[in-house]
PDB file of C-alpha atoms in Angstrom:
ATOM      1  CA  MET A   1       3.659  27.051  10.047  1.00 53.00           C
ATOM      2  CA  SER A   2       7.210  26.420  11.200  1.00 61.00           C
ATOM      3  CA  LYS A   3       8.809  23.002  11.210  1.00 65.00           C
ATOM      4  CA  ASN A   4       8.857  23.184  14.986  1.00 72.00           C
ATOM      5  CA  SER A   5       5.108  23.120  15.335  1.00 93.00           C
ATOM      6  CA  ARG A   6       4.225  20.600  12.616  1.00 97.00           C
ATOM      7  CA  ALA A   7       3.826  16.909  13.412  1.00 98.00           C
ATOM      8  CA  LEU A   8       3.406  13.992  11.016  1.00 98.00           C
ATOM      9  CA  LEU A   9       1.376  10.973  12.134  1.00 98.00           C
ATOM     10  CA  LEU A  10       1.481   7.919   9.870  1.00 98.00           C
ATOM     11  CA  VAL A  11      -1.681   5.902  10.469  1.00 98.00           C
ATOM     12  CA  ALA A  12      -1.990   2.241   9.566  1.00 97.00           C
ATOM     13  CA  HIS A  13      -4.713  -0.334  10.016  1.00 94.00           C
ATOM     14  CA  GLY A  14      -2.957  -2.370  12.689  1.00 93.00           C
ATOM     15  CA  SER A  15      -2.622  -6.149  12.728  1.00 90.00           C
ATOM     16  CA  ARG A  16      -2.719  -9.137  15.078  1.00 89.00           C
ATOM     17  CA  ARG A  17       0.752  -9.901  13.689  1.00 89.00           C
ATOM     18  CA  THR A  18       3.370  -8.051  15.729  1.00 92.00           C
ATOM     19  CA  ASP A  19       5.692  -8.164  12.717  1.00 90.00           C
ATOM     20  CA  SER A  20       3.241  -6.173  10.616  1.00 90.00           C
ATOM     21  CA  ASN A  21       2.925  -3.494  13.274  1.00 94.00           C
ATOM     22  CA  ASP A  22       6.702  -3.442  13.620  1.00 95.00           C
ATOM     23  CA  GLU A  23       6.993  -2.922   9.851  1.00 93.00           C
ATOM     24  CA  ILE A  24       4.995   0.287  10.347  1.00 95.00           C
ATOM     25  CA  ARG A  25       7.231   1.378  13.221  1.00 97.00           C
ATOM     26  CA  GLU A  26      10.322   0.721  11.098  1.00 96.00           C
ATOM     27  CA  LEU A  27       8.808   2.658   8.228  1.00 97.00           C
ATOM     28  CA  THR A  28       8.113   5.505  10.637  1.00 98.00           C
ATOM     29  CA  ALA A  29      11.764   5.454  11.679  1.00 98.00           C
ATOM     30  CA  ARG A  30      12.778   5.666   8.009  1.00 97.00           C
ATOM     31  CA  LEU A  31      10.449   8.624   7.498  1.00 97.00           C
ATOM     32  CA  ARG A  32      12.043  10.250  10.521  1.00 97.00           C
ATOM     33  CA  GLU A  33      15.519   9.758   9.029  1.00 96.00           C
ATOM     34  CA  GLN A  34      14.419  11.355   5.780  1.00 96.00           C
ATOM     35  CA  ALA A  35      12.227  14.194   6.956  1.00 96.00           C
ATOM     36  CA  SER A  36      13.115  15.187  10.501  1.00 94.00           C
ATOM     37  CA  ASP A  37      14.165  18.546   9.062  1.00 95.00           C
ATOM     38  CA  ARG A  38      10.572  19.126   7.977  1.00 95.00           C
ATOM     39  CA  PHE A  39       8.596  17.994  11.036  1.00 97.00           C
ATOM     40  CA  ALA A  40       8.951  18.472  14.749  1.00 95.00           C
ATOM     41  CA  SER A  41       7.939  14.842  15.189  1.00 96.00           C
ATOM     42  CA  ILE A  42       7.134  11.842  12.997  1.00 98.00           C
ATOM     43  CA  THR A  43       5.253   9.066  14.763  1.00 98.00           C
ATOM     44  CA  CYS A  44       2.652   6.418  13.984  1.00 98.00           C
ATOM     45  CA  GLY A  45      -0.800   5.351  15.144  1.00 98.00           C
ATOM     46  CA  PHE A  46      -3.130   2.441  14.421  1.00 98.00           C
ATOM     47  CA  LEU A  47      -6.827   2.237  13.623  1.00 97.00           C
ATOM     48  CA  GLU A  48      -7.162  -0.992  15.597  1.00 95.00           C
ATOM     49  CA  LEU A  49      -5.314  -3.983  17.067  1.00 94.00           C
ATOM     50  CA  ALA A  50      -2.156  -2.051  17.970  1.00 95.00           C
ATOM     51  CA  SER A  51      -1.160   1.010  19.893  1.00 96.00           C
ATOM     52  CA  PRO A  52      -1.088   3.906  20.035  1.00 98.00           C
ATOM     53  CA  SER A  53      -4.592   4.434  18.687  1.00 98.00           C
ATOM     54  CA  ILE A  54      -5.089   7.287  16.233  1.00 98.00           C
ATOM     55  CA  PRO A  55      -6.603   9.615  18.891  1.00 98.00           C
ATOM     56  CA  ASP A  56      -3.761   8.782  21.285  1.00 98.00           C
ATOM     57  CA  GLY A  57      -1.229   9.346  18.518  1.00 98.00           C
ATOM     58  CA  ILE A  58      -2.715  12.769  17.740  1.00 98.00           C
ATOM     59  CA  GLN A  59      -2.800  13.599  21.446  1.00 98.00           C
ATOM     60  CA  GLU A  60       0.906  12.769  21.771  1.00 97.00           C
ATOM     61  CA  CYS A  61       1.669  15.206  18.955  1.00 97.00           C
ATOM     62  CA  ILE A  62      -0.364  17.904  20.710  1.00 97.00           C
ATOM     63  CA  ASP A  63       1.236  17.178  24.073  1.00 96.00           C
ATOM     64  CA  ARG A  64       4.630  17.700  22.451  1.00 95.00           C
ATOM     65  CA  GLY A  65       3.526  21.144  21.310  1.00 95.00           C
ATOM     66  CA  ALA A  66       2.349  20.597  17.742  1.00 97.00           C
ATOM     67  CA  GLN A  67       0.180  23.393  16.318  1.00 97.00           C
ATOM     68  CA  GLU A  68      -0.450  21.406  13.156  1.00 98.00           C
ATOM     69  CA  VAL A  69      -0.854  17.633  12.894  1.00 98.00           C
ATOM     70  CA  ILE A  70      -0.835  15.950   9.486  1.00 98.00           C
ATOM     71  CA  VAL A  71      -2.408  12.510   9.515  1.00 98.00           C
ATOM     72  CA  LEU A  72      -1.070  10.357   6.677  1.00 98.00           C
ATOM     73  CA  PRO A  73      -3.147   7.222   5.935  1.00 98.00           C
ATOM     74  CA  TYR A  74      -1.012   4.213   5.047  1.00 97.00           C
ATOM     75  CA  PHE A  75      -3.847   2.556   3.144  1.00 96.00           C
ATOM     76  CA  LEU A  76      -4.116   1.316  -0.410  1.00 94.00           C
ATOM     77  CA  SER A  77      -7.707   2.129  -1.252  1.00 89.00           C
ATOM     78  CA  ALA A  78     -10.362   4.667  -0.424  1.00 86.00           C
ATOM     79  CA  GLY A  79     -12.439   2.217   1.582  1.00 86.00           C
ATOM     80  CA  ARG A  80     -14.454   2.823   4.719  1.00 89.00           C
ATOM     81  CA  HIS A  81     -11.366   3.276   6.889  1.00 93.00           C
ATOM     82  CA  VAL A  82     -10.023   6.095   4.713  1.00 94.00           C
ATOM     83  CA  VAL A  83     -13.359   7.669   3.830  1.00 93.00           C
ATOM     84  CA  ALA A  84     -15.168   7.467   7.175  1.00 95.00           C
ATOM     85  CA  ASP A  85     -13.330   5.955  10.154  1.00 97.00           C
ATOM     86  CA  ILE A  86     -10.164   8.054  10.116  1.00 98.00           C
ATOM     87  CA  PRO A  87     -11.975  11.336   9.317  1.00 98.00           C
ATOM     88  CA  GLU A  88     -14.394  10.709  12.198  1.00 98.00           C
ATOM     89  CA  LEU A  89     -11.564  10.141  14.680  1.00 98.00           C
ATOM     90  CA  VAL A  90      -9.776  13.243  13.428  1.00 98.00           C
ATOM     91  CA  ALA A  91     -12.946  15.360  13.598  1.00 98.00           C
ATOM     92  CA  VAL A  92     -13.415  14.497  17.273  1.00 98.00           C
ATOM     93  CA  LYS A  93      -9.871  15.628  18.053  1.00 98.00           C
ATOM     94  CA  GLN A  94     -10.279  18.766  15.952  1.00 98.00           C
ATOM     95  CA  GLN A  95     -13.418  19.699  17.925  1.00 98.00           C
ATOM     96  CA  GLN A  96     -11.510  19.111  21.138  1.00 98.00           C
ATOM     97  CA  TYR A  97      -8.697  21.424  19.946  1.00 98.00           C
ATOM     98  CA  PRO A  98     -10.333  24.035  17.700  1.00 97.00           C
ATOM     99  CA  ASP A  99      -7.261  26.286  17.748  1.00 97.00           C
ATOM    100  CA  LEU A 100      -5.001  23.612  16.288  1.00 97.00           C
ATOM    101  CA  SER A 101      -4.951  22.317  12.715  1.00 97.00           C
ATOM    102  CA  ILE A 102      -5.422  18.586  12.287  1.00 98.00           C
ATOM    103  CA  LYS A 103      -5.461  17.611   8.630  1.00 98.00           C
ATOM    104  CA  ILE A 104      -5.571  14.352   6.700  1.00 98.00           C
ATOM    105  CA  SER A 105      -3.305  14.061   3.670  1.00 98.00           C
ATOM    106  CA  GLY A 106      -3.908  11.850   0.658  1.00 97.00           C
ATOM    107  CA  TYR A 107      -3.667   8.121   1.376  1.00 97.00           C
ATOM    108  CA  LEU A 108      -0.816   6.030   0.055  1.00 97.00           C
ATOM    109  CA  GLY A 109      -2.804   4.429  -2.779  1.00 94.00           C
ATOM    110  CA  SER A 110      -3.663   7.874  -4.154  1.00 94.00           C
ATOM    111  CA  ALA A 111      -0.025   8.849  -4.673  1.00 96.00           C
ATOM    112  CA  GLU A 112       0.877   9.668  -8.271  1.00 95.00           C
ATOM    113  CA  GLY A 113       4.110   7.721  -7.975  1.00 96.00           C
ATOM    114  CA  ILE A 114       2.540   4.317  -7.270  1.00 97.00           C
ATOM    115  CA  PRO A 115       2.908   2.921 -10.813  1.00 97.00           C
ATOM    116  CA  ASN A 116       6.588   3.872 -10.950  1.00 96.00           C
ATOM    117  CA  LEU A 117       7.185   2.378  -7.531  1.00 97.00           C
ATOM    118  CA  LEU A 118       5.514  -0.880  -8.593  1.00 98.00           C
ATOM    119  CA  LEU A 119       7.617  -1.011 -11.743  1.00 97.00           C
ATOM    120  CA  SER A 120      10.756  -0.515  -9.640  1.00 96.00           C
ATOM    121  CA  LEU A 121       9.962  -3.865  -8.008  1.00 97.00           C
ATOM    122  CA  VAL A 122      10.136  -5.805 -11.263  1.00 96.00           C
ATOM    123  CA  GLU A 123      13.234  -4.278 -12.856  1.00 81.00           C
TER     124      GLU A 123
ATOM    125  CA  MET B   1      13.559 -13.180 -22.089  1.00 53.00           C
ATOM    126  CA  SER B   2      12.092 -10.905 -24.728  1.00 61.00           C
ATOM    127  CA  LYS B   3       9.426  -8.349 -23.964  1.00 65.00           C
ATOM    128  CA  ASN B   4       7.047 -10.346 -26.142  1.00 72.00           C
ATOM    129  CA  SER B   5       7.013 -13.330 -23.849  1.00 93.00           C
ATOM    130  CA  ARG B   6       6.957 -11.565 -20.473  1.00 97.00           C
ATOM    131  CA  ALA B   7       3.684 -10.831 -18.698  1.00 98.00           C
ATOM    132  CA  LEU B   8       3.094  -8.733 -15.579  1.00 98.00           C
ATOM    133  CA  LEU B   9       0.221  -9.680 -13.262  1.00 98.00           C
ATOM    134  CA  LEU B  10      -0.607  -7.200 -10.504  1.00 98.00           C
ATOM    135  CA  VAL B  11      -2.299  -9.110  -7.688  1.00 98.00           C
ATOM    136  CA  ALA B  12      -4.437  -7.431  -5.058  1.00 97.00           C
ATOM    137  CA  HIS B  13      -6.496  -8.713  -2.165  1.00 95.00           C
ATOM    138  CA  GLY B  14      -9.903  -7.994  -3.672  1.00 93.00           C
ATOM    139  CA  SER B  15     -12.782  -6.301  -1.919  1.00 90.00           C
ATOM    140  CA  ARG B  16     -16.555  -6.459  -1.545  1.00 89.00           C
ATOM    141  CA  ARG B  17     -16.457  -2.809  -2.665  1.00 89.00           C
ATOM    142  CA  THR B  18     -16.606  -2.628  -6.446  1.00 92.00           C
ATOM    143  CA  ASP B  19     -14.864   0.751  -6.280  1.00 90.00           C
ATOM    144  CA  SER B  20     -11.811  -0.757  -4.590  1.00 90.00           C
ATOM    145  CA  ASN B  21     -11.526  -3.439  -7.246  1.00 94.00           C
ATOM    146  CA  ASP B  22     -11.965  -0.804  -9.935  1.00 95.00           C
ATOM    147  CA  GLU B  23      -9.127   1.211  -8.356  1.00 93.00           C
ATOM    148  CA  ILE B  24      -6.905  -1.819  -9.022  1.00 95.00           C
ATOM    149  CA  ARG B  25      -8.122  -2.096 -12.601  1.00 97.00           C
ATOM    150  CA  GLU B  26      -7.429   1.624 -13.133  1.00 96.00           C
ATOM    151  CA  LEU B  27      -3.981   1.245 -11.612  1.00 97.00           C
ATOM    152  CA  THR B  28      -3.363  -1.674 -13.965  1.00 98.00           C
ATOM    153  CA  ALA B  29      -4.337   0.547 -16.894  1.00 98.00           C
ATOM    154  CA  ARG B  30      -1.843   3.172 -15.696  1.00 97.00           C
ATOM    155  CA  LEU B  31       0.881   0.526 -15.444  1.00 97.00           C
ATOM    156  CA  ARG B  32       0.017  -0.501 -18.976  1.00 97.00           C
ATOM    157  CA  GLU B  33       0.386   3.084 -20.197  1.00 96.00           C
ATOM    158  CA  GLN B  34       3.789   3.354 -18.567  1.00 96.00           C
ATOM    159  CA  ALA B  35       5.322  -0.040 -19.268  1.00 96.00           C
ATOM    160  CA  SER B  36       3.687  -1.629 -22.285  1.00 94.00           C
ATOM    161  CA  ASP B  37       7.091  -1.404 -23.975  1.00 95.00           C
ATOM    162  CA  ARG B  38       8.479  -3.765 -21.347  1.00 95.00           C
ATOM    163  CA  PHE B  39       5.749  -6.411 -21.098  1.00 97.00           C
ATOM    164  CA  ALA B  40       3.634  -8.294 -23.599  1.00 95.00           C
ATOM    165  CA  SER B  41       0.694  -7.860 -21.253  1.00 96.00           C
ATOM    166  CA  ILE B  42      -0.087  -6.133 -17.963  1.00 98.00           C
ATOM    167  CA  THR B  43      -3.204  -7.402 -16.213  1.00 98.00           C
ATOM    168  CA  CYS B  44      -4.505  -7.907 -12.695  1.00 98.00           C
ATOM    169  CA  GLY B  45      -5.824 -10.690 -10.491  1.00 98.00           C
ATOM    170  CA  PHE B  46      -7.398 -10.931  -7.048  1.00 98.00           C
ATOM    171  CA  LEU B  47      -6.779 -13.211  -4.091  1.00 97.00           C
ATOM    172  CA  GLU B  48     -10.470 -13.245  -3.238  1.00 95.00           C
ATOM    173  CA  LEU B  49     -13.818 -11.462  -3.648  1.00 94.00           C
ATOM    174  CA  ALA B  50     -13.168 -10.310  -7.219  1.00 95.00           C
ATOM    175  CA  SER B  51     -12.186 -11.770 -10.530  1.00 96.00           C
ATOM    176  CA  PRO B  52     -10.107 -12.935 -12.180  1.00 98.00           C
ATOM    177  CA  SER B  53      -8.592 -15.075  -9.438  1.00 98.00           C
ATOM    178  CA  ILE B  54      -4.801 -15.258  -9.298  1.00 98.00           C
ATOM    179  CA  PRO B  55      -4.693 -18.719 -10.968  1.00 98.00           C
ATOM    180  CA  ASP B  56      -7.060 -17.520 -13.687  1.00 98.00           C
ATOM    181  CA  GLY B  57      -4.988 -14.371 -14.139  1.00 98.00           C
ATOM    182  CA  ILE B  58      -1.813 -16.433 -14.564  1.00 98.00           C
ATOM    183  CA  GLN B  59      -3.626 -18.759 -16.939  1.00 98.00           C
ATOM    184  CA  GLU B  60      -4.707 -15.827 -19.108  1.00 97.00           C
ATOM    185  CA  CYS B  61      -1.070 -14.721 -19.370  1.00 97.00           C
ATOM    186  CA  ILE B  62      -0.057 -18.238 -20.408  1.00 97.00           C
ATOM    187  CA  ASP B  63      -2.910 -18.531 -22.901  1.00 96.00           C
ATOM    188  CA  ARG B  64      -1.679 -15.312 -24.520  1.00 95.00           C
ATOM    189  CA  GLY B  65       1.733 -16.904 -25.011  1.00 95.00           C
ATOM    190  CA  ALA B  66       3.742 -15.685 -22.014  1.00 97.00           C
ATOM    191  CA  GLN B  67       6.919 -17.645 -21.312  1.00 97.00           C
ATOM    192  CA  GLU B  68       7.533 -15.684 -18.129  1.00 98.00           C
ATOM    193  CA  VAL B  69       4.892 -14.363 -15.740  1.00 98.00           C
ATOM    194  CA  ILE B  70       5.848 -11.881 -13.024  1.00 98.00           C
ATOM    195  CA  VAL B  71       3.351 -11.744 -10.185  1.00 98.00           C
ATOM    196  CA  LEU B  72       3.501  -8.382  -8.392  1.00 98.00           C
ATOM    197  CA  PRO B  73       1.760  -8.333  -4.977  1.00 98.00           C
ATOM    198  CA  TYR B  74      -0.063  -5.071  -4.299  1.00 97.00           C
ATOM    199  CA  PHE B  75       0.120  -5.554  -0.539  1.00 96.00           C
ATOM    200  CA  LEU B  76       1.540  -3.390   2.214  1.00 94.00           C
ATOM    201  CA  SER B  77       2.948  -5.965   4.586  1.00 89.00           C
ATOM    202  CA  ALA B  78       4.502  -9.402   4.538  1.00 86.00           C
ATOM    203  CA  GLY B  79       1.476 -11.051   6.097  1.00 86.00           C
ATOM    204  CA  ARG B  80       0.022 -14.474   5.406  1.00 89.00           C
ATOM    205  CA  HIS B  81      -1.268 -13.487   1.977  1.00 93.00           C
ATOM    206  CA  VAL B  82       2.176 -12.427   0.774  1.00 94.00           C
ATOM    207  CA  VAL B  83       4.180 -15.088   2.607  1.00 93.00           C
ATOM    208  CA  ALA B  84       1.954 -18.130   2.094  1.00 95.00           C
ATOM    209  CA  ASP B  85      -1.258 -17.731   0.085  1.00 97.00           C
ATOM    210  CA  ILE B  86       0.129 -16.148  -3.077  1.00 98.00           C
ATOM    211  CA  PRO B  87       3.258 -18.378  -3.199  1.00 98.00           C
ATOM    212  CA  GLU B  88       1.044 -21.477  -2.838  1.00 98.00           C
ATOM    213  CA  LEU B  89      -1.195 -20.440  -5.730  1.00 98.00           C
ATOM    214  CA  VAL B  90       1.842 -19.639  -7.867  1.00 98.00           C
ATOM    215  CA  ALA B  91       3.533 -22.952  -6.993  1.00 98.00           C
ATOM    216  CA  VAL B  92       0.516 -24.914  -8.211  1.00 98.00           C
ATOM    217  CA  LYS B  93       0.616 -23.101 -11.544  1.00 98.00           C
ATOM    218  CA  GLN B  94       4.383 -23.525 -11.812  1.00 98.00           C
ATOM    219  CA  GLN B  95       3.993 -27.306 -11.324  1.00 98.00           C
ATOM    220  CA  GLN B  96       1.325 -27.330 -13.977  1.00 98.00           C
ATOM    221  CA  TYR B  97       3.645 -25.491 -16.403  1.00 98.00           C
ATOM    222  CA  PRO B  98       7.204 -26.565 -15.507  1.00 97.00           C
ATOM    223  CA  ASP B  99       8.660 -25.158 -18.732  1.00 97.00           C
ATOM    224  CA  LEU B 100       7.448 -21.626 -18.012  1.00 97.00           C
ATOM    225  CA  SER B 101       8.812 -19.204 -15.431  1.00 97.00           C
ATOM    226  CA  ILE B 102       6.312 -17.862 -12.922  1.00 98.00           C
ATOM    227  CA  LYS B 103       7.978 -15.575 -10.406  1.00 98.00           C
ATOM    228  CA  ILE B 104       6.795 -13.349  -7.576  1.00 98.00           C
ATOM    229  CA  SER B 105       8.405  -9.934  -7.252  1.00 98.00           C
ATOM    230  CA  GLY B 106       8.767  -7.922  -4.075  1.00 97.00           C
ATOM    231  CA  TYR B 107       5.468  -6.671  -2.641  1.00 97.00           C
ATOM    232  CA  LEU B 108       4.565  -2.989  -2.688  1.00 97.00           C
ATOM    233  CA  GLY B 109       5.356  -2.372   0.995  1.00 94.00           C
ATOM    234  CA  SER B 110       8.905  -3.652   0.481  1.00 94.00           C
ATOM    235  CA  ALA B 111       9.735  -1.008  -2.133  1.00 96.00           C
ATOM    236  CA  GLU B 112      12.636   1.242  -1.195  1.00 95.00           C
ATOM    237  CA  GLY B 113      10.773   4.285  -2.445  1.00 96.00           C
ATOM    238  CA  ILE B 114       7.846   4.056  -0.010  1.00 97.00           C
ATOM    239  CA  PRO B 115       9.093   6.764   2.409  1.00 97.00           C
ATOM    240  CA  ASN B 116       9.635   9.242  -0.427  1.00 96.00           C
ATOM    241  CA  LEU B 117       6.240   8.462  -1.884  1.00 97.00           C
ATOM    242  CA  LEU B 118       4.586   9.044   1.508  1.00 97.00           C
ATOM    243  CA  LEU B 119       6.405  12.337   1.905  1.00 97.00           C
ATOM    244  CA  SER B 120       5.202  13.394  -1.545  1.00 96.00           C
ATOM    245  CA  LEU B 121       1.655  13.251  -0.142  1.00 97.00           C
ATOM    246  CA  VAL B 122       2.316  15.865   2.528  1.00 95.00           C
ATOM    247  CA  GLU B 123       4.302  18.445   0.574  1.00 81.00           C
TER     248      GLU B 123
END
């Protein structure tokens, strides 16, 4: 799959606090700075309370021509949102576009580097 | 401050799901594996729904002889819990033990390495 057809969608819970949602948008901009050579687009979506929704976020990627969408859950634990809600939303989109690949990557809390990152905060 | 008097307390929100709380306890064990040379103790506490509470977690550190306790918030955004709730709990303990140092480090979401860690999940 070439860079030009691969989209990255960071998905967060969403908050009533605008600042929290803006933190996600800023993080998305930082991802874009670091990895725009690897993805045709890097955007974000929210499970609730903010927009775009996850289905709308995936749709935007598809509308821009993505053949592959990687959904990256910005969640700390494998709770209901990670285990059920996000996969269900993705499955609906995948059924709607059977010729495209819509995959969910590991969630943030599952990353091997978490302990090192935490320790970097206390040095 | 020598290693022998410095305690690290990872604080998480806490969940009704036992598995989520156990994820935190497992993460704490991994931190302990990686940094036991730097801290006299590495333990965890929860804001709600699980134990020990944050005050009890701090107290345990003090009871074990810590002169300095570093509270590390395992939170993604600078919401009310990070900005108000945790600092208030820490302030009460600090007043109770004015001769000790009880500090709060940056929260997980503020770590510089977050974008790289996220990208490591999609490679």
